[in-house]
Every structure is written in C-alpha cells, then in structure tokens.
Backbone as numpy.savetxt, mean C-alpha at the origin, in Angstrom:
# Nx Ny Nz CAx CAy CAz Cx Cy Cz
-17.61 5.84 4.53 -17.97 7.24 4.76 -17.62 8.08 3.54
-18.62 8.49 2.95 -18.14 9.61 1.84 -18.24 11.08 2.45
-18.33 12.19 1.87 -17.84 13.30 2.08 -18.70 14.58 0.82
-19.07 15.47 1.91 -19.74 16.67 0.55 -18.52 17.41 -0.59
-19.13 17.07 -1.68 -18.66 18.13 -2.72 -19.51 18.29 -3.63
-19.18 19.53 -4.29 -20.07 20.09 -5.26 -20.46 19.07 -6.27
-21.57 19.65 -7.05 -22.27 18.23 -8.06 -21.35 17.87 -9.15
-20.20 19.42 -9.69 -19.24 19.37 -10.99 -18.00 17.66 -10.44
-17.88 18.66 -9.16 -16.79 17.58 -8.03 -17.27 15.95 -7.95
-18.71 16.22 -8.06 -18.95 14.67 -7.59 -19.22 13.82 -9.22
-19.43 14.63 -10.00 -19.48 13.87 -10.98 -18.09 13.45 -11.98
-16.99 14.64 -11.66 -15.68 14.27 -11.99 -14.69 13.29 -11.50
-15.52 13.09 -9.84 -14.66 12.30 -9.28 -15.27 10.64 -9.26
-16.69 10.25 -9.89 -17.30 9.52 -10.62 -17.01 8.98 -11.98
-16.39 9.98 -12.85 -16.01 9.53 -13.92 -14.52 9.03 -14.24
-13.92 9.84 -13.38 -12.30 9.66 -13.07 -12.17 8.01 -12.25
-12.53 7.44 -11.06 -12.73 6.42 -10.34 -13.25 5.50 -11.00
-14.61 5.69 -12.19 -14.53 4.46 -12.96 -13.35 4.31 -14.21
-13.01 4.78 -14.81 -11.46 5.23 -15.31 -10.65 4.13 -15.05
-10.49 5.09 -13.90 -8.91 4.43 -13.28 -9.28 2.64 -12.05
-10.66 2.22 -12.29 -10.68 0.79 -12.44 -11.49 0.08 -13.34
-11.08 1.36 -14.61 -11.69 -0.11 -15.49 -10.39 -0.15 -16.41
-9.18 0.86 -16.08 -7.81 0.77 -16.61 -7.31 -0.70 -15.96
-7.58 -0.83 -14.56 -6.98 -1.58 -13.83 -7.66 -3.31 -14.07
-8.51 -2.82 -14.29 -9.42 -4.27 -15.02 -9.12 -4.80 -16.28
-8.90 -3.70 -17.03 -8.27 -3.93 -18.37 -7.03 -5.03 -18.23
-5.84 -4.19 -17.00 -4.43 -5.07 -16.82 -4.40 -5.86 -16.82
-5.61 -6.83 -15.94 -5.76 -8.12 -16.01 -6.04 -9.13 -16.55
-5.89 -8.55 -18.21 -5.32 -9.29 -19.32 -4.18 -8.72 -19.70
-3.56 -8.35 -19.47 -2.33 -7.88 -19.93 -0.96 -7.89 -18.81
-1.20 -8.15 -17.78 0.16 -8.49 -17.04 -0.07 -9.64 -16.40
1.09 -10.11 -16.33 0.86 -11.23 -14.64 1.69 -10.97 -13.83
1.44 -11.10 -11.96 1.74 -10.65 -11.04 1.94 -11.86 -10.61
2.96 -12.36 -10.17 3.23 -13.25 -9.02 3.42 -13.02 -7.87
3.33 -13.93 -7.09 3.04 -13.51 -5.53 3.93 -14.05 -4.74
5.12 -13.71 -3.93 6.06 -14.77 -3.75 6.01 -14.40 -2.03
5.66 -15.26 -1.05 5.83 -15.50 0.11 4.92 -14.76 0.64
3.36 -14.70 0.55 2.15 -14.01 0.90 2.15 -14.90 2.15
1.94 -13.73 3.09 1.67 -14.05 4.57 0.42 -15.28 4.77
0.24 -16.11 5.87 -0.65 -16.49 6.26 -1.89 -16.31 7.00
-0.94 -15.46 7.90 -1.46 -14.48 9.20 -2.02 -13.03 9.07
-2.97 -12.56 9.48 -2.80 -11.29 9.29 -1.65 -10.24 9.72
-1.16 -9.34 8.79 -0.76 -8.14 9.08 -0.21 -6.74 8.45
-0.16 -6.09 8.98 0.22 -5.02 8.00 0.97 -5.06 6.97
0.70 -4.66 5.87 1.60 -4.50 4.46 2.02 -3.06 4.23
3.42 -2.74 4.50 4.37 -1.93 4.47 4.49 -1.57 2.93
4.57 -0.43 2.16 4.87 -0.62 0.70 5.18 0.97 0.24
5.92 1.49 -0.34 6.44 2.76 -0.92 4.95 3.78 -0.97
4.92 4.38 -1.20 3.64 5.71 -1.83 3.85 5.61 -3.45
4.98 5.04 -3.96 4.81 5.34 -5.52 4.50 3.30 -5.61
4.52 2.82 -5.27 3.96 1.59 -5.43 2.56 1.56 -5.27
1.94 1.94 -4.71 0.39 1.66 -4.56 -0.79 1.11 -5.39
0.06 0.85 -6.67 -0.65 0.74 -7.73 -0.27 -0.88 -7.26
0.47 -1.49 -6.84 0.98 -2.71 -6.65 -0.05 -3.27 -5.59
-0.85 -2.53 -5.17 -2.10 -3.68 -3.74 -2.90 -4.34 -4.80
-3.16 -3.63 -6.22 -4.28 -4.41 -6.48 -3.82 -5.86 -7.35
-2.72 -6.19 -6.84 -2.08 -7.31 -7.55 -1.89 -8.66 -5.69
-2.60 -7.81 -4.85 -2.49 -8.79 -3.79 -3.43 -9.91 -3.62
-3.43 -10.84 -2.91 -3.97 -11.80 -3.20 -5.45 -12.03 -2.06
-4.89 -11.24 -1.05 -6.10 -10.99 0.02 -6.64 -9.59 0.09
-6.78 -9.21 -1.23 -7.55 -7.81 -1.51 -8.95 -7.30 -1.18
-9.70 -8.73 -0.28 -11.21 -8.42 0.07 -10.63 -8.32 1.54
-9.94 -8.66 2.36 -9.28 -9.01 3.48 -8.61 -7.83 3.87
-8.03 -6.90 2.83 -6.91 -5.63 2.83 -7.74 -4.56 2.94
-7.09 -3.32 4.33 -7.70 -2.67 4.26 -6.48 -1.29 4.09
-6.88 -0.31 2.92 -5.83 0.99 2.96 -6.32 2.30 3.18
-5.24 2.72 3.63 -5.86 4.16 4.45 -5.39 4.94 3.42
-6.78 5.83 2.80 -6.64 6.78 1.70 -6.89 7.79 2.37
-6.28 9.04 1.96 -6.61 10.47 2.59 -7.96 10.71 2.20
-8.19 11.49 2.84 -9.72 12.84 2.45 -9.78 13.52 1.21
-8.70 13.59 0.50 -8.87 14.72 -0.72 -9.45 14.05 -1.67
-9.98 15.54 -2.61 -10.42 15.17 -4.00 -9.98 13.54 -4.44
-8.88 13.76 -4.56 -7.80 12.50 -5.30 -7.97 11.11 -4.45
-7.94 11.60 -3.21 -7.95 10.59 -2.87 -9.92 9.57 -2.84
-10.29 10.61 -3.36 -11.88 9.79 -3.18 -11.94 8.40 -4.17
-11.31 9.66 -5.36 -10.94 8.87 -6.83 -10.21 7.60 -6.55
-9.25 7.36 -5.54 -8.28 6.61 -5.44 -9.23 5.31 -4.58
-9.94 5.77 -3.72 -10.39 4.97 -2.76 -12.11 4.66 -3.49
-12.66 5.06 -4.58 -13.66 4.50 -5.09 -12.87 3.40 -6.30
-12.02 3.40 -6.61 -11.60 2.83 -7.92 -11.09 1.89 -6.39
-10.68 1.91 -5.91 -9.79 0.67 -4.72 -11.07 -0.53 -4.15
-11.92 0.37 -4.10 -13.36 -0.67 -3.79 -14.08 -1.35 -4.71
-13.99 -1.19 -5.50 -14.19 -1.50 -6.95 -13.22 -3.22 -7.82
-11.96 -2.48 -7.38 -11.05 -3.44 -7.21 -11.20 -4.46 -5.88
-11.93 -4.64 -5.07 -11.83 -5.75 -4.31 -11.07 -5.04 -2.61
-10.70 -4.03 -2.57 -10.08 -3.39 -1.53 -11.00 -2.53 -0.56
-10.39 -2.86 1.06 -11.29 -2.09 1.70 -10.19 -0.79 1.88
-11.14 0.13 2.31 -10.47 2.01 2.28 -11.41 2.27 3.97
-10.41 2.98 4.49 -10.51 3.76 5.80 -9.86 5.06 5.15
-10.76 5.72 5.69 -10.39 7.08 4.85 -10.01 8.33 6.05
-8.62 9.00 5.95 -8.20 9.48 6.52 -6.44 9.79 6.37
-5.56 10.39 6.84 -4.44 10.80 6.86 -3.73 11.20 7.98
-2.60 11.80 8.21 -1.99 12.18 9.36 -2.59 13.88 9.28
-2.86 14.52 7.72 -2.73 15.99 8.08 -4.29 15.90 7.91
-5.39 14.77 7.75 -6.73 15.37 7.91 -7.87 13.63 8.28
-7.88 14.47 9.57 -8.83 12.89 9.82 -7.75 11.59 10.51
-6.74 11.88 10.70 -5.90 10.81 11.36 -6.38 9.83 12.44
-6.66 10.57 13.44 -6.70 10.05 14.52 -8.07 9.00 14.12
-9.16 9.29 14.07 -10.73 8.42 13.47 -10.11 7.45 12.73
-9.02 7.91 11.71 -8.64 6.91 10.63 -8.11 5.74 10.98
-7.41 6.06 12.09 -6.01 5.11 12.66 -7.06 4.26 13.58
-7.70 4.88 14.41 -8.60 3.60 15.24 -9.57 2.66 14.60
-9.65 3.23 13.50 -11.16 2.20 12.59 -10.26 1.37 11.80
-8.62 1.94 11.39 -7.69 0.27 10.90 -7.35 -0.60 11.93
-6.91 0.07 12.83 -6.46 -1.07 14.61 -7.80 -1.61 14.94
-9.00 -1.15 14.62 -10.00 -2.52 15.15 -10.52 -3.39 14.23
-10.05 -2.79 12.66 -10.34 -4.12 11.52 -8.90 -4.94 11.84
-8.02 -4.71 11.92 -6.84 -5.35 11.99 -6.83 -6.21 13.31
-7.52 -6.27 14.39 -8.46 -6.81 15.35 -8.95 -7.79 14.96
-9.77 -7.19 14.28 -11.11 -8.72 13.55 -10.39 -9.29 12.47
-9.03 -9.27 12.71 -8.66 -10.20 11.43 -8.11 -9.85 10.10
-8.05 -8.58 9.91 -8.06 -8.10 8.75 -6.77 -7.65 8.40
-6.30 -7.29 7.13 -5.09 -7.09 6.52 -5.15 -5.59 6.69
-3.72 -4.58 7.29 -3.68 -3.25 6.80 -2.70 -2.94 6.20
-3.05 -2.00 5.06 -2.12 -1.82 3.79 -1.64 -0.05 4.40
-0.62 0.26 4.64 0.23 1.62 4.71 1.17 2.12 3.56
1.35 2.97 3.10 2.37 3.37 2.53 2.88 4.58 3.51
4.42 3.82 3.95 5.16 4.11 5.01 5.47 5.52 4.84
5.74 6.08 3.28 6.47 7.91 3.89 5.77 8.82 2.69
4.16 8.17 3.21 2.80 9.36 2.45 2.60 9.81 3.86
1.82 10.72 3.40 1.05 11.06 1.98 2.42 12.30 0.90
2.80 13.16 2.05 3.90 13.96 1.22 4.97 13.51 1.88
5.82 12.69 1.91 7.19 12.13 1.79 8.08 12.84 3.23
9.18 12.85 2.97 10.07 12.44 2.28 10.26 10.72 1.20
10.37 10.95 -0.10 10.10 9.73 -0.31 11.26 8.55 0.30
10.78 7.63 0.54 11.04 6.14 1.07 11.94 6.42 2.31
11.44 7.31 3.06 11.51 7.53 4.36 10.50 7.01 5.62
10.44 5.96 5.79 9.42 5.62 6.73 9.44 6.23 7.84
8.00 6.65 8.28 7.43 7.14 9.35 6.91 6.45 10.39
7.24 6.87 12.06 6.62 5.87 12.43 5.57 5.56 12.78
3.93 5.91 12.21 3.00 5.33 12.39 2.64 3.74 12.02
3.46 3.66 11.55 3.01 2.07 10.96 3.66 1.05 12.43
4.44 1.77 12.93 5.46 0.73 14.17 4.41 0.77 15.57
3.70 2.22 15.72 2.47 2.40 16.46 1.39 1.63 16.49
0.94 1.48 15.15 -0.06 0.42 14.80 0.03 -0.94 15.00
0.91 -0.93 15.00 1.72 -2.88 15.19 2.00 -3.17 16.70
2.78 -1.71 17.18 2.41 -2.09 18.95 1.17 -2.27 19.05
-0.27 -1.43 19.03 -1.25 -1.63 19.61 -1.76 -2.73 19.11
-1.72 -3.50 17.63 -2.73 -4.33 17.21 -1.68 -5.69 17.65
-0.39 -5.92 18.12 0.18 -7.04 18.21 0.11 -7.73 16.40
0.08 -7.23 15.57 0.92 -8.18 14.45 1.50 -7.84 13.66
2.72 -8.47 13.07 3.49 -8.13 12.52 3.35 -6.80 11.28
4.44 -6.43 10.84 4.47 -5.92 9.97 5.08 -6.42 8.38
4.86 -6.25 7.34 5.14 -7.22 6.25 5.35 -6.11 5.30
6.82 -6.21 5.11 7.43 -5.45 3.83 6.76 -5.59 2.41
6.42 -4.97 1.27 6.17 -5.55 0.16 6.33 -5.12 -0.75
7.20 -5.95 -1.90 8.37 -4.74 -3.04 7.07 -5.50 -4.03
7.08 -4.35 -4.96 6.19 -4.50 -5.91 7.31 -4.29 -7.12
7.63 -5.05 -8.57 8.54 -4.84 -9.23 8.68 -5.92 -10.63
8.99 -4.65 -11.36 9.15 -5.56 -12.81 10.07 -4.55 -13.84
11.28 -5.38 -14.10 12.06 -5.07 -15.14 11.50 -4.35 -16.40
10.22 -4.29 -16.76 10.22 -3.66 -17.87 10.26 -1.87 -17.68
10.22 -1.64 -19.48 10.30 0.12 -18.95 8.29 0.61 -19.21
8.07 -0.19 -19.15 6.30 0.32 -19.76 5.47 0.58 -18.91
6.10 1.55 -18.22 5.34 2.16 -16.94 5.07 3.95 -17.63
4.28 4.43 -16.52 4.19 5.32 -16.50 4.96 6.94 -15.68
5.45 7.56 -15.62 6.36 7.56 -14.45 6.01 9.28 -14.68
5.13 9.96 -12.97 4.77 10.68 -12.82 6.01 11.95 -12.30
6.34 13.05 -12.53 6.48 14.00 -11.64 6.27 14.61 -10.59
6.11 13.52 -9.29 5.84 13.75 -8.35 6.92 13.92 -7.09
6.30 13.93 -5.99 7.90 13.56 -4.87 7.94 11.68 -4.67
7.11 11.57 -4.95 7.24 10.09 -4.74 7.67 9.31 -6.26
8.11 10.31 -7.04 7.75 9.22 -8.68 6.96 8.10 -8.60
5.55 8.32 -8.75 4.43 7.60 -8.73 4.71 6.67 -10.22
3.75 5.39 -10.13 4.56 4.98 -11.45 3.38 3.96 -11.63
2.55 3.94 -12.85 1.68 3.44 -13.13 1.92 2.29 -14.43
1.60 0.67 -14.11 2.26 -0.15 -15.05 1.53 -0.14 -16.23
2.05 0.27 -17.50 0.99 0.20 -19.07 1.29 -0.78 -19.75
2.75 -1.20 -19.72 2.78 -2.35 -20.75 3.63 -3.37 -19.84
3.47 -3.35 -18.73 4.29 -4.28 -17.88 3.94 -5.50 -17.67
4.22 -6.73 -18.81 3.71 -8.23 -18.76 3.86 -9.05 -17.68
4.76 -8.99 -16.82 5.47 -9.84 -15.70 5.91 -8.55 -14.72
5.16 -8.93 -13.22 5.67 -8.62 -11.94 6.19 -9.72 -11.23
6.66 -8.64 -10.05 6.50 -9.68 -8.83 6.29 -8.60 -7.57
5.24 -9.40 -6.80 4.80 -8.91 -5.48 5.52 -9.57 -4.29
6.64 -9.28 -3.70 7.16 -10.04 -2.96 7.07 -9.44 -1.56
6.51 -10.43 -0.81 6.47 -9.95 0.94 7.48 -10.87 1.60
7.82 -9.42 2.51 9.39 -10.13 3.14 9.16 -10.38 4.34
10.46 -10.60 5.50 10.42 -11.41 6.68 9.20 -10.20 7.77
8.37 -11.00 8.42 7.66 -10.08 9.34 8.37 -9.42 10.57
7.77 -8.22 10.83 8.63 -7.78 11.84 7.70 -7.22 12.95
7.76 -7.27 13.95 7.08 -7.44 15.29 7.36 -6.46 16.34
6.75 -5.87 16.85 6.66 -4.45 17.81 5.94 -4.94 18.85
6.58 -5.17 19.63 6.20 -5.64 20.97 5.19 -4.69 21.74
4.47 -4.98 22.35 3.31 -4.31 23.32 3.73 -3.31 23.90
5.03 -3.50 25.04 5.23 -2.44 25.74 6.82 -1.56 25.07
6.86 -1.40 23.67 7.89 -1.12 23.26 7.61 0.82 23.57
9.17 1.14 23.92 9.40 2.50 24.03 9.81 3.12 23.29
10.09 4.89 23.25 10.47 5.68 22.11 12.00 5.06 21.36
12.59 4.81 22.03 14.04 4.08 21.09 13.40 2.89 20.19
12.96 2.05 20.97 12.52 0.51 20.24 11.47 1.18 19.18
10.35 2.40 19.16 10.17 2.32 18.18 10.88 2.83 17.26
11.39 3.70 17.17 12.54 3.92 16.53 13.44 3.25 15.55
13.90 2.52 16.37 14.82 1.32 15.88 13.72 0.17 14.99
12.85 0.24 14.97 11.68 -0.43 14.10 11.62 -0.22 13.22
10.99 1.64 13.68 11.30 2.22 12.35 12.41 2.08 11.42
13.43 2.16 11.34 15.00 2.16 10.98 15.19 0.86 9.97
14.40 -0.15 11.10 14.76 -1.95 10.17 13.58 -1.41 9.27
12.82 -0.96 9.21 11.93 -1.60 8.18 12.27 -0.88 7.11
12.28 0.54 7.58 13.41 1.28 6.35 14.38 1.04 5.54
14.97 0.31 6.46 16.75 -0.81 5.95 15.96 -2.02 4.87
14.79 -2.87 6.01 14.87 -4.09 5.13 13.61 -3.45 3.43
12.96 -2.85 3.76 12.56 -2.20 2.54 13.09 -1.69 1.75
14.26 -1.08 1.89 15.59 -0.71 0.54 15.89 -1.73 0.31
16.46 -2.46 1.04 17.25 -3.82 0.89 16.43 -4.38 -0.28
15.34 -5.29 0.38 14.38 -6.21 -0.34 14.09 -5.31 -1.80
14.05 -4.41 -2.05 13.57 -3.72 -3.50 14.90 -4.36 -3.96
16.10 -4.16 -3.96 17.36 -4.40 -4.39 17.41 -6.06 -4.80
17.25 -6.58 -3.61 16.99 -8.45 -4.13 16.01 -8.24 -5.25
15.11 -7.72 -4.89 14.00 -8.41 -6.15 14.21 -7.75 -7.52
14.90 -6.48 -7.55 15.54 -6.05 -9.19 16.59 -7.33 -9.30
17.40 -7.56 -8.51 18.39 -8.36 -8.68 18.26 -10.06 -9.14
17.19 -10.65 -8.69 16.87 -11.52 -8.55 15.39 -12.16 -9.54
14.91 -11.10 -9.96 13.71 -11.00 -10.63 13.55 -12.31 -11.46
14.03 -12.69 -11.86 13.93 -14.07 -13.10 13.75 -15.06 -12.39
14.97 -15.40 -11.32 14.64 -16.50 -10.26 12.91 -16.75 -10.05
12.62 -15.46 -8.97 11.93 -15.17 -8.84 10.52 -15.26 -9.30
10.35 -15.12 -10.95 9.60 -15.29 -11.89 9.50 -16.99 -12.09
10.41 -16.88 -11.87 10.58 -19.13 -12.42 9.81 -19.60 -11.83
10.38 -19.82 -10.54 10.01 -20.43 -8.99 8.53 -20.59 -8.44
C-alpha cells in the first residue's frame, strides 16, 4: 500500500530510497555479517530502533516482514527495505496501528517472519513495549531477541533518541538471535508484563555477551 504525496515529495522520497539501497548494496562488499543461531521456525525478531539497519544482514529477509510507520521517512525506509529483499506492513502505534498489527499476525500465520523494533517508533530508548508480547499471544510463536554488533568505530552515529547508527566502515558483524521466548494463548495482564520485562532483561543482557564475546563469536 503506498500513500498520496505531492510530486516534489514523491520524487524526493524516490531518490532518497534508491540512495539508501544502493548504500546498502554497496556494504555487501565491504562488511561481513555472521549469523549465529538463526531460528528454524518462524518468529518474531525483537531488535533495538537504532539497530534496524541490522535486518538487512538477516538471512530470511524474503520471509521477514517489518512494520514501518506511515511517514515521509518512513516510505524512504520501507522502499529501500523492499528493494533489499524485505517485506514492509506499513503502519505504527500513533498512525495506522491497528490495520498494521492484523496484516503482520496473519503473515506470521502463513509462516512468515515478523521483524519489531521493541521501544519505536519514539522510545523511550531500549525500553520495550508491550506490543510485541500481544502479537506472540495471538500468533502462538515465539519471540527471538536479536543483537546486531561489531567492535569497530566506523559507524555512523545519529542524534537521535534512539542513537540510530549506520555501519560505513564496519568489516565484521555479528547478528546473533537468542533463546526464544513464548506467550502463551491465554496469558493475562501480569504474564504479559512479566514478558515484557524478560525480553527487556534478556535483550540488555545478550547485547553485553556479544560486545563481550565478539571474537569467539566471529571464529566459530
């Protein structure tokens, strides 16, 4: 589903979107991403708002589907994401939510991967929210942490609330997905809660192993 804007709008947000994936096409001579413990199964991929730049290093990126907002930015974000191999449901909590959220719970139905960034669109940053624990009750599958991360300094690093952070000279990642976590059908306001909370916990956590651990990691 695209959306009206003016002809200046539609041609800026045309030139900007091929841009920012033929930057991303470029990377792929210039970094490598490893992939360490990629799910089998479908399910949601949990991941920061300043990571996002880290889906297009996933490995089931025709399979992945991410929910981009409605704005300007986000058109840019979600034409350069299709481009890259990614599916986009387009929508947010403050515009288009509700349409948004039922058209990921019935691809995630048929099989499909959904990509969230837990405490967008405006933060608090790495505060998870609980729509992602909602989504996992109704669709029954797990949820899957995923630290995106690399020791170098050759990033880009925005002034935002999220310090958005775009990789320029970053030779070696790692994409690491952690233990799945599961929201039962008939779970209530505490249990989601407390969902919320672990995934919050094991998503700090797991960023911490993988700075810590990164070389292992890289070997292996």
């Amino acid at each position: 589903m695209r959306f009206e804007y003016k002809k200046h709008e539609r041609v800026q947000i045309r030139i900007f979107s091929l841009l920012a994936a033929l930057a991303f096409k470029l990377k792929e001579f210039t970094y490598w991403c490893k992939n360490v413990n990629y799910p089998k199964e479908p399910c949601i991929f949990a991941l920061w708002h300043a990571h996002q730049c880290g889906l297009y290093s996933l490995e089931g990126r025709s399979k992945t589907n991410v929910m981009i907002s409605r704005s300007k930015d986000g058109e840019i974000i979600a034409r350069a994401a299709e481009i890259m191999g990614l599916k986009t449901v387009r929508g947010s909590i403050t515009r288009g939510g509700a349409s948004a959220t039922l058209e990921l719970i019935d691809r995630i139905k048929n099989g499909d991967n959904g990509a969230i960034t837990v405490d967008g669109p405006k933060g608090p940053n790495r505060v998870v929210k609980k729509g992602i624990i909602e989504i996992a009750k109704l669709t029954g599958v797990p949820i899957v942490p995923i630290t995106w991360y690399s020791p170098s300094k050759g990033y880009i690093k925005l002034k935002t609330w999220d310090e958005f952070r775009f990789p320029l000279f970053c030779r070696k990642m790692v994409m690491y997905y952690g233990e799945p976590i599961y929201v039962s059908s008939d779970a209530d306001t505490d249990e989601i809660e407390n969902k919320r909370k672990l995934l919050e916990d094991r998503m700090k956590e797991q960023y911490e192993m993988v700075k810590r651990d990164f070389k292992k990691l890289i070997k292996n």
